[in-house]
CSV table of C-alpha atoms and ligand atoms in Angstrom, one decimal:
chain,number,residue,atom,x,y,z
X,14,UNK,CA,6.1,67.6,-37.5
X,15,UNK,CA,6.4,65.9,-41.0
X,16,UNK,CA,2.5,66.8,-41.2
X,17,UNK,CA,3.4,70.6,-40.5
X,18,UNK,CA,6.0,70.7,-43.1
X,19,UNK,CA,3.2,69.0,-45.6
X,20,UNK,CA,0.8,71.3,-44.7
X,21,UNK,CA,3.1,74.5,-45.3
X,22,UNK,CA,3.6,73.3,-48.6
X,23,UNK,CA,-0.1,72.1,-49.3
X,24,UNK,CA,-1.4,76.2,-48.1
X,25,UNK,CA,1.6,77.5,-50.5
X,26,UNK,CA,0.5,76.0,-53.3
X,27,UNK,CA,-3.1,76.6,-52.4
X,28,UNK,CA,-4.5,73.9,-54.6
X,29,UNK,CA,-6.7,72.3,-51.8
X,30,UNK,CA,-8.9,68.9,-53.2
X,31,UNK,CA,-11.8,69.1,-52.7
X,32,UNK,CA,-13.7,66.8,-55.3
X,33,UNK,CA,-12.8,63.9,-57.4
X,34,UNK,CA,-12.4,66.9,-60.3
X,35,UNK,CA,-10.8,69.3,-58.3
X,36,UNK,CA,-7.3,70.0,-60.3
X,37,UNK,CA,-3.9,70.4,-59.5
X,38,UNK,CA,-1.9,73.0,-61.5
X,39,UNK,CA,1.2,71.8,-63.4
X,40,UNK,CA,4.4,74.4,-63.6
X,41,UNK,CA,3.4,74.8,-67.4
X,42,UNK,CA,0.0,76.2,-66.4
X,43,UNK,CA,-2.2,72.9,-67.3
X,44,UNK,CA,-4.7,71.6,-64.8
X,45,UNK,CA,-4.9,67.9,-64.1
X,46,UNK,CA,-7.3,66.2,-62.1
X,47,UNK,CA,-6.1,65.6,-58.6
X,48,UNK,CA,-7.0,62.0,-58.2
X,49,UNK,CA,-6.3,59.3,-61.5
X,50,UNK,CA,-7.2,56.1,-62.5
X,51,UNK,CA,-4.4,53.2,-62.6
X,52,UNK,CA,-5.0,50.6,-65.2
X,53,UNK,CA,-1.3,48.7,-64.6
X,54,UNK,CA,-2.0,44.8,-64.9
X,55,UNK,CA,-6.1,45.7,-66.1
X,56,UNK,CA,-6.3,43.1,-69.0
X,57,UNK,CA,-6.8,44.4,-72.3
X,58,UNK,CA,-10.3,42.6,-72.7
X,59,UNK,CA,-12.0,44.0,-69.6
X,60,UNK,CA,-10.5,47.8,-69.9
X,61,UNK,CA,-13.1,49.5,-72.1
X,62,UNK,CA,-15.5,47.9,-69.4
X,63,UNK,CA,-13.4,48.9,-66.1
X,64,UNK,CA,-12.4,52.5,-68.2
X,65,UNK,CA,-16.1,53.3,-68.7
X,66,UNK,CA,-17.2,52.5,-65.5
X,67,UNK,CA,-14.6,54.7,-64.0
X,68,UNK,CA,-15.7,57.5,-66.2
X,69,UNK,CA,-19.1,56.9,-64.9
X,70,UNK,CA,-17.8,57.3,-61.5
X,71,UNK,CA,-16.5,60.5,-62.1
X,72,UNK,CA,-12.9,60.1,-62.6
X,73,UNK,CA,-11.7,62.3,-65.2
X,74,UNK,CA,-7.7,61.2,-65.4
X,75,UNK,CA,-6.8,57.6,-66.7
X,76,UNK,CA,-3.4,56.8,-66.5
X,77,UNK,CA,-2.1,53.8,-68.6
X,78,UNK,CA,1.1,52.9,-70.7
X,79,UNK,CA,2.4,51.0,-73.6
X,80,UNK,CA,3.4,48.4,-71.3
X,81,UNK,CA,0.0,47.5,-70.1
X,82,UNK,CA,-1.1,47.0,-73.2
X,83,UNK,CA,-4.6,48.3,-72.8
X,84,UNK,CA,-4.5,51.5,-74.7
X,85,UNK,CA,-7.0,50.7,-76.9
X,86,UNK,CA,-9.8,49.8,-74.6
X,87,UNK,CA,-8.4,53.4,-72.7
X,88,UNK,CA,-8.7,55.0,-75.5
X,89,UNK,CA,-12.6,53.8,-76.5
X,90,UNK,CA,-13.6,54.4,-73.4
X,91,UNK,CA,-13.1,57.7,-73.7
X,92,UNK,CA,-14.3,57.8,-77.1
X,93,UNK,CA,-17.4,56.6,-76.5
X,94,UNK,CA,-18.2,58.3,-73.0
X,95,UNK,CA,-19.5,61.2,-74.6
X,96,UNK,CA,-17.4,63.6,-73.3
X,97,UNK,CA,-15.7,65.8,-75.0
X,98,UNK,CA,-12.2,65.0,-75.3
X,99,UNK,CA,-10.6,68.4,-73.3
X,100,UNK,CA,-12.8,67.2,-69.9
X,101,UNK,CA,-10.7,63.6,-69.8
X,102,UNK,CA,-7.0,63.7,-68.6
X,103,UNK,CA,-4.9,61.0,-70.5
X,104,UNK,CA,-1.3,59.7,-69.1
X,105,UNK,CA,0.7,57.0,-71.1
X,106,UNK,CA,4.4,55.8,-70.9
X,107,UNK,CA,7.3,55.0,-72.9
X,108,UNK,CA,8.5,51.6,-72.3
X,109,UNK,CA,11.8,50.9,-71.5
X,110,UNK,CA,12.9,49.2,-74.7
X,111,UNK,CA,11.8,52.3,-76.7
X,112,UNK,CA,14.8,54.9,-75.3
X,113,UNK,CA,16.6,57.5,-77.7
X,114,UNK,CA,14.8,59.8,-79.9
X,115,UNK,CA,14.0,58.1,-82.6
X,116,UNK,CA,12.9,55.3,-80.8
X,117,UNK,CA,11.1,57.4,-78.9
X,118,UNK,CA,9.4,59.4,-81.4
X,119,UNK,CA,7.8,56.3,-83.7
X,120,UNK,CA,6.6,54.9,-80.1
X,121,UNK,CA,4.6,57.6,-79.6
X,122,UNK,CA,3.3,57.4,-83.0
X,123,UNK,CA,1.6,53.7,-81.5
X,124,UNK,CA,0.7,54.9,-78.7
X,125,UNK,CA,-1.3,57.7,-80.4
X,126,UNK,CA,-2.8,54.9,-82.3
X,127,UNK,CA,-3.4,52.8,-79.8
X,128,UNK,CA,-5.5,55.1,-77.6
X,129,UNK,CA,-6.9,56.9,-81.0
X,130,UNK,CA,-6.5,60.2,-79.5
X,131,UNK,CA,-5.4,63.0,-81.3
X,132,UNK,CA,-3.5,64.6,-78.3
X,133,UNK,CA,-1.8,62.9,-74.9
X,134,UNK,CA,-2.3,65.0,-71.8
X,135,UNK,CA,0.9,63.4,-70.6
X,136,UNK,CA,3.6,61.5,-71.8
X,137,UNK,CA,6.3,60.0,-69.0
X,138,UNK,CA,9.7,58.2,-69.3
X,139,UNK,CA,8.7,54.8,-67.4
X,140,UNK,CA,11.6,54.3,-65.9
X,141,UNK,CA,15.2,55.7,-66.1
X,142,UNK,CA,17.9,54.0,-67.9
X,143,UNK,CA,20.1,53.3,-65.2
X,144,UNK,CA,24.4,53.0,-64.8
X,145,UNK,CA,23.7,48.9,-63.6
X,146,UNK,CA,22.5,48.1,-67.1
X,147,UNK,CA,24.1,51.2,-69.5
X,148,UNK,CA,27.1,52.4,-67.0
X,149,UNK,CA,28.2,55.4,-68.0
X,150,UNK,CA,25.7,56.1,-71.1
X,151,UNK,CA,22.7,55.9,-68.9
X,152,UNK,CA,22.5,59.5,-68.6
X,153,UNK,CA,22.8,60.5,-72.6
X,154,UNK,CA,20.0,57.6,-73.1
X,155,UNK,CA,17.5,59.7,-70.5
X,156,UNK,CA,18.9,63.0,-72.0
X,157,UNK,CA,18.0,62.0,-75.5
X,158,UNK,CA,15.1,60.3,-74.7
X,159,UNK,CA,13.8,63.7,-73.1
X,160,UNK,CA,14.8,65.7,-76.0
X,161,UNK,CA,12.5,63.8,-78.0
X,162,UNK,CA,9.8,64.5,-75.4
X,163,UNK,CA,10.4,68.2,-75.5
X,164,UNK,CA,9.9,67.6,-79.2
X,165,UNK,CA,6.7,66.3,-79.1
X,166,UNK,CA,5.6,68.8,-76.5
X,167,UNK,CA,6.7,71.6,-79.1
X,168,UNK,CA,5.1,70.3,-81.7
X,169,UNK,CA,1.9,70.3,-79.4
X,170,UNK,CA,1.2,66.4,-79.5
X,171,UNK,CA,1.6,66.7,-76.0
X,172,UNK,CA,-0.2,69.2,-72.8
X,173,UNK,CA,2.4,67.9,-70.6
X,174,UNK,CA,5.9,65.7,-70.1
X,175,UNK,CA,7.5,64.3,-67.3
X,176,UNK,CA,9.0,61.3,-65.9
X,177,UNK,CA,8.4,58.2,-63.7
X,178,UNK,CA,10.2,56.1,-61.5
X,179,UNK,CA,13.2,59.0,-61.9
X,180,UNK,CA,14.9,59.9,-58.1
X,181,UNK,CA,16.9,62.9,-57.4
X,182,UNK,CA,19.8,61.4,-58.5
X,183,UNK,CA,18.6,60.7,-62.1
X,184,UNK,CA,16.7,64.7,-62.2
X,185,UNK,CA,20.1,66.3,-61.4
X,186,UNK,CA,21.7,64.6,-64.3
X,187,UNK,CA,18.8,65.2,-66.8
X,188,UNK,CA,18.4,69.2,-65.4
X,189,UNK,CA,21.9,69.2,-66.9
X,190,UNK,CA,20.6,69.1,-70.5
X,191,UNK,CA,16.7,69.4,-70.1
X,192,UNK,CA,15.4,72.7,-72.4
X,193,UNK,CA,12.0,72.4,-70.6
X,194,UNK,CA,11.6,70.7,-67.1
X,195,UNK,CA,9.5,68.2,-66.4
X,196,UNK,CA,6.1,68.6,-64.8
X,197,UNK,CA,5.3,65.4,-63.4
X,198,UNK,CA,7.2,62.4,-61.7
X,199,UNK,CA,5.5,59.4,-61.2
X,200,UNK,CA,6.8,56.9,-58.5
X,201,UNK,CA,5.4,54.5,-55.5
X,202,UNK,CA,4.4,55.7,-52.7
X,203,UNK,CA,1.9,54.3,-50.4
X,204,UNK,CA,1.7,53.8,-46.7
X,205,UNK,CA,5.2,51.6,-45.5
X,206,UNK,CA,7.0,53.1,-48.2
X,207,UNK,CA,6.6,57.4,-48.8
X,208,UNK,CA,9.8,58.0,-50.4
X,209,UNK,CA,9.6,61.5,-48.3
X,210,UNK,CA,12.6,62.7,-49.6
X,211,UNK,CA,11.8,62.0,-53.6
X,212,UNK,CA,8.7,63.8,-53.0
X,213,UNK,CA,10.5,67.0,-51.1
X,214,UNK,CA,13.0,66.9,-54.2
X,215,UNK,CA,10.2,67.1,-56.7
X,216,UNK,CA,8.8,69.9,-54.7
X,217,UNK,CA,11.5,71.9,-54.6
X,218,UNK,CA,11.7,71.5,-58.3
X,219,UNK,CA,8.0,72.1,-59.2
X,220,UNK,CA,7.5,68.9,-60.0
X,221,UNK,CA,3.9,67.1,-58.9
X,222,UNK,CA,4.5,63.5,-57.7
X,223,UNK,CA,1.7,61.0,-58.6
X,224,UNK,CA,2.0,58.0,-56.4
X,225,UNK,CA,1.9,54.6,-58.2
X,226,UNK,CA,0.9,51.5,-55.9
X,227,UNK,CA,-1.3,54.2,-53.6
X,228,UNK,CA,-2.6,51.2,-52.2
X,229,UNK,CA,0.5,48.9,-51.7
X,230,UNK,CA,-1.0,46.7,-54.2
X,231,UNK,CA,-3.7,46.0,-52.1
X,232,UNK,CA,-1.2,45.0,-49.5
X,233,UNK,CA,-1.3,48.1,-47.2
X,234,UNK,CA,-4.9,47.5,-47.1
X,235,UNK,CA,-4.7,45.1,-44.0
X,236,UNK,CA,-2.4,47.1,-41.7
X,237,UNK,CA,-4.4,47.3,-38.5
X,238,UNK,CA,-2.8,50.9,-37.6
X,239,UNK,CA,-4.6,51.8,-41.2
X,240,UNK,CA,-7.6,50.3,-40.1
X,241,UNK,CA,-8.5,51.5,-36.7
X,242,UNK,CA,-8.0,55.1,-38.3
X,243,UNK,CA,-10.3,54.1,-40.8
X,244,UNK,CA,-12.6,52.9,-38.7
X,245,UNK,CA,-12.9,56.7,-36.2
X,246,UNK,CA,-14.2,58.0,-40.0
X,247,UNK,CA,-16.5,54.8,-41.2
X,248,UNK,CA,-14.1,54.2,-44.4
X,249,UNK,CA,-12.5,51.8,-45.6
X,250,UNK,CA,-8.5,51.6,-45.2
X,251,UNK,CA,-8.1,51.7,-49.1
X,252,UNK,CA,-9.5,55.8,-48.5
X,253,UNK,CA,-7.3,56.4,-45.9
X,254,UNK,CA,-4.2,55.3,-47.6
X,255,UNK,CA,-5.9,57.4,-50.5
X,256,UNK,CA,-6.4,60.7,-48.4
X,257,UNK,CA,-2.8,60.2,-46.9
X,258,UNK,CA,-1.8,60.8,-50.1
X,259,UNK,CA,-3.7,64.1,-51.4
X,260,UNK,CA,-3.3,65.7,-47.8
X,261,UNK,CA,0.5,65.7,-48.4
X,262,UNK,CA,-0.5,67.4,-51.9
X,263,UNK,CA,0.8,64.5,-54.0
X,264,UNK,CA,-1.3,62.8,-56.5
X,265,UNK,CA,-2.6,59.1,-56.2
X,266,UNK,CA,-3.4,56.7,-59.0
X,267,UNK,CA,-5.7,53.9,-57.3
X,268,UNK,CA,-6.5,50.6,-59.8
X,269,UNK,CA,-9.1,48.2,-59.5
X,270,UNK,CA,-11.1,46.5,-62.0
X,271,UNK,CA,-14.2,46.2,-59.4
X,272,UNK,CA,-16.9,48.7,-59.4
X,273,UNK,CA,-18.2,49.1,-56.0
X,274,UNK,CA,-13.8,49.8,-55.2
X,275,UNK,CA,-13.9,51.9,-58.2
X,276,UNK,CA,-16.4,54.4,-56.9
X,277,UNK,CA,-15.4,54.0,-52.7
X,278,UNK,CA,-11.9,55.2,-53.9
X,279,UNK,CA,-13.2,58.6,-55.6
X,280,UNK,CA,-15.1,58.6,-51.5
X,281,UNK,CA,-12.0,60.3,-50.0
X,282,UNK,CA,-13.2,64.1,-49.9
X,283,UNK,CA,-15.5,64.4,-47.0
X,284,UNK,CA,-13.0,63.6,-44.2
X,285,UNK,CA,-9.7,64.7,-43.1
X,286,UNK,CA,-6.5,63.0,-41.5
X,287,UNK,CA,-5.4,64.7,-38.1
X,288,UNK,CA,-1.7,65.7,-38.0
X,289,UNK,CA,-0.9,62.9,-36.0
X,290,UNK,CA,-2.3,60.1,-38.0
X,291,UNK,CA,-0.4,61.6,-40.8
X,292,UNK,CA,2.6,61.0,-38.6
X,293,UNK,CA,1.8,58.1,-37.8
X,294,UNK,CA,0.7,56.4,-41.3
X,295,UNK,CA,3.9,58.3,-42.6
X,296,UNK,CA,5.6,55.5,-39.9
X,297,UNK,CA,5.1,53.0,-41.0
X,298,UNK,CA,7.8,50.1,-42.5
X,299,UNK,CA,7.5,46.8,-44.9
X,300,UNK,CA,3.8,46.7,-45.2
X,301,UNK,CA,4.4,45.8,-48.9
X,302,UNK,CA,3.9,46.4,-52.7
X,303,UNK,CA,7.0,46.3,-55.2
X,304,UNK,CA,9.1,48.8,-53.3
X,305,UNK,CA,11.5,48.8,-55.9
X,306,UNK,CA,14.9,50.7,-56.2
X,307,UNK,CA,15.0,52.7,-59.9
X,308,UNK,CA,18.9,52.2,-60.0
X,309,UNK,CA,18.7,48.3,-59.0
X,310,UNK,CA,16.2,47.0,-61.5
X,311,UNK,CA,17.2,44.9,-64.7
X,312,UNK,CA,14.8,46.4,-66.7
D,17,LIG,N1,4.9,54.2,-63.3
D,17,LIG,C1,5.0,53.0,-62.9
D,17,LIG,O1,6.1,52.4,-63.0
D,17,LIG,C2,3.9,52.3,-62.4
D,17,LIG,C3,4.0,51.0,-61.7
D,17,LIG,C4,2.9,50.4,-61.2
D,17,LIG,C5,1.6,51.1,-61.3
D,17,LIG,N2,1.5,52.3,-61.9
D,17,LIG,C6,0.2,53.0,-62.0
D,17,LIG,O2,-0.3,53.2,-60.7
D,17,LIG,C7,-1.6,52.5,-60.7
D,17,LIG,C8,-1.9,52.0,-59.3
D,17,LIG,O3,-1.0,51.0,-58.9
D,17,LIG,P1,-1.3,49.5,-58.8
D,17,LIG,O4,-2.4,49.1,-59.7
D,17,LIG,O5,0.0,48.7,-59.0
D,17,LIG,O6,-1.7,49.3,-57.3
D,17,LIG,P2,-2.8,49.9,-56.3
D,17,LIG,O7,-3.7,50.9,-56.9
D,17,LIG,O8,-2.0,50.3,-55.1
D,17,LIG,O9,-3.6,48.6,-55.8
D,17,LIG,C9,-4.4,47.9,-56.7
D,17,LIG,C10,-4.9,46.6,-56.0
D,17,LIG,O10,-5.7,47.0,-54.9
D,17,LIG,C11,-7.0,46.4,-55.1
D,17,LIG,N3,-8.0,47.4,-54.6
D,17,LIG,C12,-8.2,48.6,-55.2
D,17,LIG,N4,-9.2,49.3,-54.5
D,17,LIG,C13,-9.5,48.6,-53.5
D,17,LIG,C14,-10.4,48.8,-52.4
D,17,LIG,N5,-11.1,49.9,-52.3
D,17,LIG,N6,-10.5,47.7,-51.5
D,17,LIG,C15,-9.8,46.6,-51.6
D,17,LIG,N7,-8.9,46.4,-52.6
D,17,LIG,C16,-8.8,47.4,-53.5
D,17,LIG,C17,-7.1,46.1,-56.5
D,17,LIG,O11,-7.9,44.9,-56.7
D,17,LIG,P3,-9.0,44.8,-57.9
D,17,LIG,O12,-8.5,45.4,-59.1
D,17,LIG,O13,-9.2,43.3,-57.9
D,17,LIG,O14,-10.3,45.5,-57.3
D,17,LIG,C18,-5.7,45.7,-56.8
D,17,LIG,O15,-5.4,44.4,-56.4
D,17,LIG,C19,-1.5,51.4,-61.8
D,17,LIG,O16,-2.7,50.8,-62.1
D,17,LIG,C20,-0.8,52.2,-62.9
D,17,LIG,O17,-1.7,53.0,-63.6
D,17,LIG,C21,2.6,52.9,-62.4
């Protein structure tokens, strides 16, 4: 049943993968590749190295953030692939500490130096400020913070803006002041944990979800439901949990810094999960990864 409803939504949007390149279309028109690369806890030194190999893989859409600290070696990568600059997607974040608009504003200055880019394809809010650490001003914090996006977006620094780690709750409040609505939310989602009703609410609002954590951390990897599915196909559980994800037309974010799991994750396009093992992955409880609550954190 949940399958159906996915697949409803998957023909009405008619923006079928079908390769590692194959894009999605945001609600301002811009394409973006429908599978990324995750560089969260990559360490600085080895990114150029993991980046470029992920380039030479095919991936086309690295997502990173001022928080990882790795911007640079993002940034070079891409530099020095050799392609041009329009064929590479590039995501970063604002870090919590950097809310309000003017804040916001000079970090993006460093995070345009960082990576060395001359454009961002897109630029999310991290995380929401939330009421358990700002009560009552958490709202005007987001709603400043996003005018400064739109900002930047006018001013054309930016293809795209949107949000991460942001649930319906937070959206409502910021559609209160928002000029321009976001295109993207970013949050986890992975096999034990599919935040099915974020995800319809970003639907309903034309806004893609990109699932961070499409793997669990690693942690949904061992589930043996995961693996006897993966085994009827000859993959690997990690491209299960992976096709999971694009069949219900959201957009996953894998990370590793090893190159034979680098290229088996961009493996996902020659198979296809029946109804029920949708269901039944969809399931599934407490396999792991942060599973964290946006308005509980301390952060
Ligand atoms: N917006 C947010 O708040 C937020 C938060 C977290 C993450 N993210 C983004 O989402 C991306 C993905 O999330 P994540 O890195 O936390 O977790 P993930 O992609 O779910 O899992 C990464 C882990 O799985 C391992 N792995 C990857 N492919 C594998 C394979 N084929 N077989 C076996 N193990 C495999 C990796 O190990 P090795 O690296 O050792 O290969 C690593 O330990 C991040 O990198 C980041 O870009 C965003």
């Amino acid at each position: 049943m949940l399958y159906l409803i996915h697949r409803v939504k998957e023909e009405f949007m008619m923006q079928k993968l079908t390769s590692l390149t194959s894009p999605l279309e945001l609600n301002n028109g811009v394409k973006i590749p429908g599978l990324g690369f995750g560089t969260y806890q990559t360490p600085a030194d080895v990114t150029y190295d993991v980046v470029t190999k992920a380039l030479k893989a095919g991936y086309r859409h690295i997502d990173t953030a001022f928080l990882y600290g790795n911007e640079e070696g993002v940034g070079k990568a891409i530099k020095d692939s050799g392609l041009a600059r329009e064929e590479v997607f590039v995501t970063s974040k604002l870090w919590n500490t950097d809310r309000g608009y003017d804040k916001t504003m000079a970090a993006f200055e460093k995070t345009m130096a960082n990576l060395g880019l001359d454009y961002l394809d897109l630029y999310l809010i991290h995380w929401p400020a939330n009421h358990k650490q700002f009560g009552d001003e958490a709202e005007k914090i987001n709603a400043e913070t996003w005018r400064a996006f739109e900002d930047l977006y006018k001013a054309g620094k930016i293809k795209a803006i949107g949000l991460s780690n942001f649930m319906p709750n937070h959206i409502d409040a910021l559609l209160k002041t928002a000029e321009i609505k976001p295109m993207v939310n970013q949050i986890e989602v992975h096999p034990g944990w599919p935040q099915t009703e974020a995800i319809r609410y970003n639907e309903r609002h034309g806004i893609l979800t990109e699932a961070w954590a499409p793997l669990g951390e690693a942690a949904a990897l061992s589930n043996e439901t995961i693996a006897q599915i993966a085994a009827k196909y000859g993959k690997s559980t990690a491209q299960v949990c992976l096709r999971w994800g694009i069949q219900q037309g959201i957009l996953p974010l894998p990370k590793s810094v090893h190159e034979e799991r680098i290229i088996q994750n961009t493996d996902i396009f020659d198979f296809e999960l029946t109804e029920d093992e949708m269901d039944i992955i969809g399931a599934l409880r407490n396999l792991g990864g942060q599973c964290k609550v946006p308005d509980q954190v301390d952060f």
